[in-house]
mmCIF file of C-alpha atoms and ligand atoms in Angstrom:
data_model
loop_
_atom_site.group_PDB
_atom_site.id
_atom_site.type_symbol
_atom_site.label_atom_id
_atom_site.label_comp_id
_atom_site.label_asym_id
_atom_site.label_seq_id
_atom_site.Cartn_x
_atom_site.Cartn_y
_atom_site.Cartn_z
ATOM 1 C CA UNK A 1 0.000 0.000 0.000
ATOM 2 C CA UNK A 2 2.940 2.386 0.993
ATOM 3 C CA UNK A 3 4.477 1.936 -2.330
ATOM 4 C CA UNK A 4 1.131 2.176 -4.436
ATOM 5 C CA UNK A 5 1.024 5.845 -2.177
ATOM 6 C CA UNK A 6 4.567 6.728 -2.906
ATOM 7 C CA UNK A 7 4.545 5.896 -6.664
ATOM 8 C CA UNK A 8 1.271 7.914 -7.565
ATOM 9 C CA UNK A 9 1.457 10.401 -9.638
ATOM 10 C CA UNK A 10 -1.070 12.489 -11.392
ATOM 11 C CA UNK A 11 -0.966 11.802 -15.246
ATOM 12 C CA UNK A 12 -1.709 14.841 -17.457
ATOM 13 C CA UNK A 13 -0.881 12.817 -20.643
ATOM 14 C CA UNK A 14 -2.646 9.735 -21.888
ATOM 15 C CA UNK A 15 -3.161 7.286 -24.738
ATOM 16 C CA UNK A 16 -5.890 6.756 -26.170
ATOM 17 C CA UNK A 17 -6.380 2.750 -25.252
ATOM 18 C CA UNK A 18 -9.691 2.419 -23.818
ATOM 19 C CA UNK A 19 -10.226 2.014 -20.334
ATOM 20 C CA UNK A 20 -11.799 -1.861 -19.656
ATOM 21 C CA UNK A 21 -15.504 -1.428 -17.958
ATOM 22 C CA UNK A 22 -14.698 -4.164 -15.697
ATOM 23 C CA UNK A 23 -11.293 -1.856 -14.388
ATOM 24 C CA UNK A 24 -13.517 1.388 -14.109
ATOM 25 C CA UNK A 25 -16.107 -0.543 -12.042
ATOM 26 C CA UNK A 26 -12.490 -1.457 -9.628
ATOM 27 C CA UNK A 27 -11.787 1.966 -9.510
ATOM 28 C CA UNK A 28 -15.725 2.857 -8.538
ATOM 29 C CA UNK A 29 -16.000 0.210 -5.815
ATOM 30 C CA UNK A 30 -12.509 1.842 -4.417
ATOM 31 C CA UNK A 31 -14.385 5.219 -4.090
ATOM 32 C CA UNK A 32 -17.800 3.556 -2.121
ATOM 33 C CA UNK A 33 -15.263 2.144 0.384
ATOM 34 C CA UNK A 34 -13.568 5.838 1.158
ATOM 35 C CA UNK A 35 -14.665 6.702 4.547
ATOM 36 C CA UNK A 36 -17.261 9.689 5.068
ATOM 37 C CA UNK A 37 -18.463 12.105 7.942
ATOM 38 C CA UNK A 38 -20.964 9.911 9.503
ATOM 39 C CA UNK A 39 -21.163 7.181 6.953
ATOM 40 C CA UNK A 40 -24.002 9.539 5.340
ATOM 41 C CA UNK A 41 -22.337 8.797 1.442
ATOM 42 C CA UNK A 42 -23.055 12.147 0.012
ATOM 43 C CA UNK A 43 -21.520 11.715 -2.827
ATOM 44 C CA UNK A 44 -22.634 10.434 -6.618
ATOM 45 C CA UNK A 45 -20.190 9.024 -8.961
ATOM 46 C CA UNK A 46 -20.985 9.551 -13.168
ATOM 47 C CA UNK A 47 -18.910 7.405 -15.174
ATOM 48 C CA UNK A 48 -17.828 8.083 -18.098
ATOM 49 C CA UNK A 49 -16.198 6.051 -21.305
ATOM 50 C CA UNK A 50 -18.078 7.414 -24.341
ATOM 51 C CA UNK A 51 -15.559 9.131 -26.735
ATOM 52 C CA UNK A 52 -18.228 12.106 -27.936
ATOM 53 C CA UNK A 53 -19.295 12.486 -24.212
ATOM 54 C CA UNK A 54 -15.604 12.933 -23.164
ATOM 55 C CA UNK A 55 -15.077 15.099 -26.613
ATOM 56 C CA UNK A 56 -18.067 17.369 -25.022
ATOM 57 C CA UNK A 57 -16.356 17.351 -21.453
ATOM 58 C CA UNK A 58 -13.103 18.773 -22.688
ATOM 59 C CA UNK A 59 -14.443 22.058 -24.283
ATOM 60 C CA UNK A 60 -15.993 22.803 -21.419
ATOM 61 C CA UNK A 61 -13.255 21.810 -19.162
ATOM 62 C CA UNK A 62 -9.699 23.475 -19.928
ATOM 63 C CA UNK A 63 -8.089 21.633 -17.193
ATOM 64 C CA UNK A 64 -8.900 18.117 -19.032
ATOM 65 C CA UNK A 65 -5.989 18.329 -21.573
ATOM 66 C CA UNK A 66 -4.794 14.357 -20.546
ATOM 67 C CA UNK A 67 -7.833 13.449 -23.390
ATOM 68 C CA UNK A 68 -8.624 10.836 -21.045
ATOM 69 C CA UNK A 69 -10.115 7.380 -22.522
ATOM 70 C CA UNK A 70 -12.553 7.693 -19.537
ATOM 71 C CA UNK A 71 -13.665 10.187 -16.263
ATOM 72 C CA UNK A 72 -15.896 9.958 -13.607
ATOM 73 C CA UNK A 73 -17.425 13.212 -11.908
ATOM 74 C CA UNK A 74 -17.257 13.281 -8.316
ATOM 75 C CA UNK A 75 -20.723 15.051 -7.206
ATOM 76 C CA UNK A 76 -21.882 16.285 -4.000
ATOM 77 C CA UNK A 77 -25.685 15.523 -3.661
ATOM 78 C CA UNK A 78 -27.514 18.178 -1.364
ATOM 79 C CA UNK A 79 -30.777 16.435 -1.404
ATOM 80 C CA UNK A 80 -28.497 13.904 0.935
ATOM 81 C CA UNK A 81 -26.953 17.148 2.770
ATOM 82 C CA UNK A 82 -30.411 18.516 3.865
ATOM 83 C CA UNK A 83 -31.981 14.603 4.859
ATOM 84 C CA UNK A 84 -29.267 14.271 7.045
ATOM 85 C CA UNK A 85 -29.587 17.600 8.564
ATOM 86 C CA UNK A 86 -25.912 18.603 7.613
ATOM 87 C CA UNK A 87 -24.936 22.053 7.701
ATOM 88 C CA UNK A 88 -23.884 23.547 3.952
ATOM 89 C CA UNK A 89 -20.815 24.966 5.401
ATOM 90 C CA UNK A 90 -19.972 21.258 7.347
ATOM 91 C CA UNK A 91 -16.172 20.994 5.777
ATOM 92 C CA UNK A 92 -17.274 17.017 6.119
ATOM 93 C CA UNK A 93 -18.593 17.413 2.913
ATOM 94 C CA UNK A 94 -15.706 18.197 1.025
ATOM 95 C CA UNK A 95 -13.758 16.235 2.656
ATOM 96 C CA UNK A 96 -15.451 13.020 1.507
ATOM 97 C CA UNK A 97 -14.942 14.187 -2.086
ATOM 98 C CA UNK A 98 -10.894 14.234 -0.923
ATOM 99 C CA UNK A 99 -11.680 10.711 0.182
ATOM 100 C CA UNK A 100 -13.134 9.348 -2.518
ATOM 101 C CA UNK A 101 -10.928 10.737 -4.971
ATOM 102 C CA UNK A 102 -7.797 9.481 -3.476
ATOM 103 C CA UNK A 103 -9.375 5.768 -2.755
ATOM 104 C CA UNK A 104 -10.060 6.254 -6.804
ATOM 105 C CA UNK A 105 -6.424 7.200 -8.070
ATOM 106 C CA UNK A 106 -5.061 4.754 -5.657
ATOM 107 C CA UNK A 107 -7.299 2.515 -7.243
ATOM 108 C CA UNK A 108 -6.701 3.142 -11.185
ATOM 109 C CA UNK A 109 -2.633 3.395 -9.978
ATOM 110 C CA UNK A 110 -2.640 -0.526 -8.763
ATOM 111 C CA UNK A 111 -4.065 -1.940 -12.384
ATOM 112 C CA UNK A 112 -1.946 0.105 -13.888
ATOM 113 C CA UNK A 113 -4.160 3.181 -14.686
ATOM 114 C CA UNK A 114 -2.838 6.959 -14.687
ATOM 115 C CA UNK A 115 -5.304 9.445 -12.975
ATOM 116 C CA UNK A 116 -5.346 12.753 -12.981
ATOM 117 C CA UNK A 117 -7.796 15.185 -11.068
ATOM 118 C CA UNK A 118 -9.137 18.239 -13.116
ATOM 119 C CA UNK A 119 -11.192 21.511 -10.957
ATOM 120 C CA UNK A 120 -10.894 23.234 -13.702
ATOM 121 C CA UNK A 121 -14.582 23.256 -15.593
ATOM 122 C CA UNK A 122 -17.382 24.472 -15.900
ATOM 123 C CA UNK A 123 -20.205 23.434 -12.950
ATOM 124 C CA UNK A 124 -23.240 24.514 -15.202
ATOM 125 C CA UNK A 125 -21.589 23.271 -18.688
ATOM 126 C CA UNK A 126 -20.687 20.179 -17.496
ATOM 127 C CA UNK A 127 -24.279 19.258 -16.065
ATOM 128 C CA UNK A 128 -26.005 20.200 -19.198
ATOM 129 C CA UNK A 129 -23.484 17.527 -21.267
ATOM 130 C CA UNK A 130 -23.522 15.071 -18.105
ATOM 131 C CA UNK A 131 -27.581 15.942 -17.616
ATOM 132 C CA UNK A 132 -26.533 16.514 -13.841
ATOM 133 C CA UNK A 133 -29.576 17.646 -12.184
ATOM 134 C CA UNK A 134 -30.162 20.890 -9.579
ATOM 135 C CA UNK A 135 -29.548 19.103 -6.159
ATOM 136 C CA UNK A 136 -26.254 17.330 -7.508
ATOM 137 C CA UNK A 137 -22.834 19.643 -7.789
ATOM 138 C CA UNK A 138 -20.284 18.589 -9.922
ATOM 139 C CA UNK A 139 -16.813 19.025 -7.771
ATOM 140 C CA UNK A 140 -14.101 17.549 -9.460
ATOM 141 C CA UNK A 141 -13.612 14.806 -12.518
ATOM 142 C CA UNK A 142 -10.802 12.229 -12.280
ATOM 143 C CA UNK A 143 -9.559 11.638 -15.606
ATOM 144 C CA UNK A 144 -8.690 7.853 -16.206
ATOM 145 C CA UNK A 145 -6.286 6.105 -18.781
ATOM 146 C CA UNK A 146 -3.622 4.824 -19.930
ATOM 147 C CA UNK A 147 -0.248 7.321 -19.376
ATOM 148 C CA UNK A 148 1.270 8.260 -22.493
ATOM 149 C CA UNK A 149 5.116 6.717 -22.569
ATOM 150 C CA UNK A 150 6.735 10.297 -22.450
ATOM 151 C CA UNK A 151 4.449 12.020 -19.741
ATOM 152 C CA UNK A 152 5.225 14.488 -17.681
ATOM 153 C CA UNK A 153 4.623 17.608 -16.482
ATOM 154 C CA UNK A 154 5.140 17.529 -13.217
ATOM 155 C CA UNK A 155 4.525 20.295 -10.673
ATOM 156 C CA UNK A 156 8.396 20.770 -8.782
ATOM 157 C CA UNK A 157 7.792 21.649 -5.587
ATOM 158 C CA UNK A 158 9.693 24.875 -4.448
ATOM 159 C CA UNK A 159 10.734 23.283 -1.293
ATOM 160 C CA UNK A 160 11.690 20.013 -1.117
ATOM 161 C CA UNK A 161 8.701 18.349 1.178
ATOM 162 C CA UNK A 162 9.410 15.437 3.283
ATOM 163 C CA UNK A 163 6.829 13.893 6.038
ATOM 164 C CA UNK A 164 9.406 15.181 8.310
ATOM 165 C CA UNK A 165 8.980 18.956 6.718
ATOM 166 C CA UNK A 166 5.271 18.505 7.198
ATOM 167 C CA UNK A 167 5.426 17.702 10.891
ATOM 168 C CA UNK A 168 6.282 18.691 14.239
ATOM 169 C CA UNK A 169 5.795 16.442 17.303
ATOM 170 C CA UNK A 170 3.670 16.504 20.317
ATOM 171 C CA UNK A 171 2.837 20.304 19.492
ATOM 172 C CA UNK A 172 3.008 22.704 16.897
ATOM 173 C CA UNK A 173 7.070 24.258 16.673
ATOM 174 C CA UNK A 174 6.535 26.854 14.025
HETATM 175 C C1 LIG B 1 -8.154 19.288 -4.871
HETATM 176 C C2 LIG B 1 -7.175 19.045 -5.981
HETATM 177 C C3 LIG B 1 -7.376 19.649 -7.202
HETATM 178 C C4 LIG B 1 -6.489 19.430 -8.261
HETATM 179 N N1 LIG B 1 -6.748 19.997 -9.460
HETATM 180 C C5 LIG B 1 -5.910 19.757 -10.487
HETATM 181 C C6 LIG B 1 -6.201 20.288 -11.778
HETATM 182 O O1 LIG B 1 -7.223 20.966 -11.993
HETATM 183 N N2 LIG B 1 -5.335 20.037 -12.778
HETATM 184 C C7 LIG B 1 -4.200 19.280 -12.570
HETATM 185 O O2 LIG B 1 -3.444 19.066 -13.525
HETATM 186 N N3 LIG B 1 -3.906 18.762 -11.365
HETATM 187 C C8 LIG B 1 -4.726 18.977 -10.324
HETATM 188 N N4 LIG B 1 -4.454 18.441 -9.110
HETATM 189 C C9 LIG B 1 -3.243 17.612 -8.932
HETATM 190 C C10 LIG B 1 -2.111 18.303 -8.192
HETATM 191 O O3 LIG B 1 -1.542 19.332 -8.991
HETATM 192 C C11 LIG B 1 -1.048 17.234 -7.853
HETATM 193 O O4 LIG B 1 -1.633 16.304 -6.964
HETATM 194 C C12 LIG B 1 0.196 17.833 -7.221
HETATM 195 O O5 LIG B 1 0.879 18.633 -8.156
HETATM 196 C C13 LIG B 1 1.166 16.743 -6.724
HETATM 197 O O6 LIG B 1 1.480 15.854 -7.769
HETATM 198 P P1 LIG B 1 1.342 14.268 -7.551
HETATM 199 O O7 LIG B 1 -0.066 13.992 -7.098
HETATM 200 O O8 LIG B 1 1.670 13.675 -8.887
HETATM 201 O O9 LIG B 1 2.350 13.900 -6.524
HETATM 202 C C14 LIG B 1 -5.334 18.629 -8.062
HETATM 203 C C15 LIG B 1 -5.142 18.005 -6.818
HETATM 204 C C16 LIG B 1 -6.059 18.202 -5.806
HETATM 205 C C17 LIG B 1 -5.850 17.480 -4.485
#
């Protein structure tokens, strides 16, 4: 598990294999198992493989430029927010979609899948093409393939971070 962790990396380049149904549905059964505040499962998962569909995503998301063989949309659903009596502002919420989407590219990254978040989109656009209704708000898609052999464009930290940069001990040091 450690070295699945340590080897992930976002992919912002991919072929254009096709992404195996059976392999999505892996990567979708990882994301029901992500823990949530109060095991209230908020969120609603829209999968997506269909080549004009994904076409339709990309112009209205400039932060897809992987061209990912598939994505699935990580969506809050309020309807679930106001049954459970959840306050809008309850940072619970979003942290489930962290959750989720980690359990997911931890997922795609042990078959051999490259993942790559994208925030960048359009909320309304992307419900018309995805027919996401009122209660349900897209937060982030997780673009799924295959990494292209020559990948990368990878975001160098200015500092070098180490779990020992990230941490003090007993209480905070400053
Ligand atoms: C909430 C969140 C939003 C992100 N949005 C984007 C994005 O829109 N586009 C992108 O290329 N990467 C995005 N990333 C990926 C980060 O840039 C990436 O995780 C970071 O540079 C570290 O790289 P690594 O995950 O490969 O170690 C996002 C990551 C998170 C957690």
């Amino acid at each position: 598990m450690l070295e699945l962790i340590r080897t992930r990396r976002v992919i912002r380049s991919m072929t254009d294999k096709p992404v195996k149904r059976a392999h999505l549905e892996k990567v979708l059964e990882a994301g029901r198992w992500a823990p949530c505040g109060g095991n209230h499962r908020l969120l609603r998962f829209v999968a997506i493989q269909n080549p004009v569909t994904l076409r339709l995503m990309r112009k209205v998301s400039p932060g897809m430029s992987q061209r990912p063989a598939a994505a699935i949309v990580l969506c809050i659903d309020w309807d679930q927010v106001k049954v459970h009596k959840i306050p809008a502002h309850d940072r619970a919420i979003s942290i489930d979609v962290g959750t989720a989407m980690e359990n997911m590219m931890l997922a795609a990254h042990s078959i051999k899948l490259g993942s790559g978040p994208v925030t960048s989109f359009s909320k309304e656009a992307l419900r018309v093409v995805l027919n996401i209704p009122q209660n349900l708000s897209p937060e982030v898609i997780i673009c799924i393939g295959h990494a292209a052999p020559k990948d990368q464009m990878i975001m160098i930290p200015k500092k070098k971070v180490t779990w020992q940069s990230l941490t003090d001990w007993e209480r905070y040091a400053g």
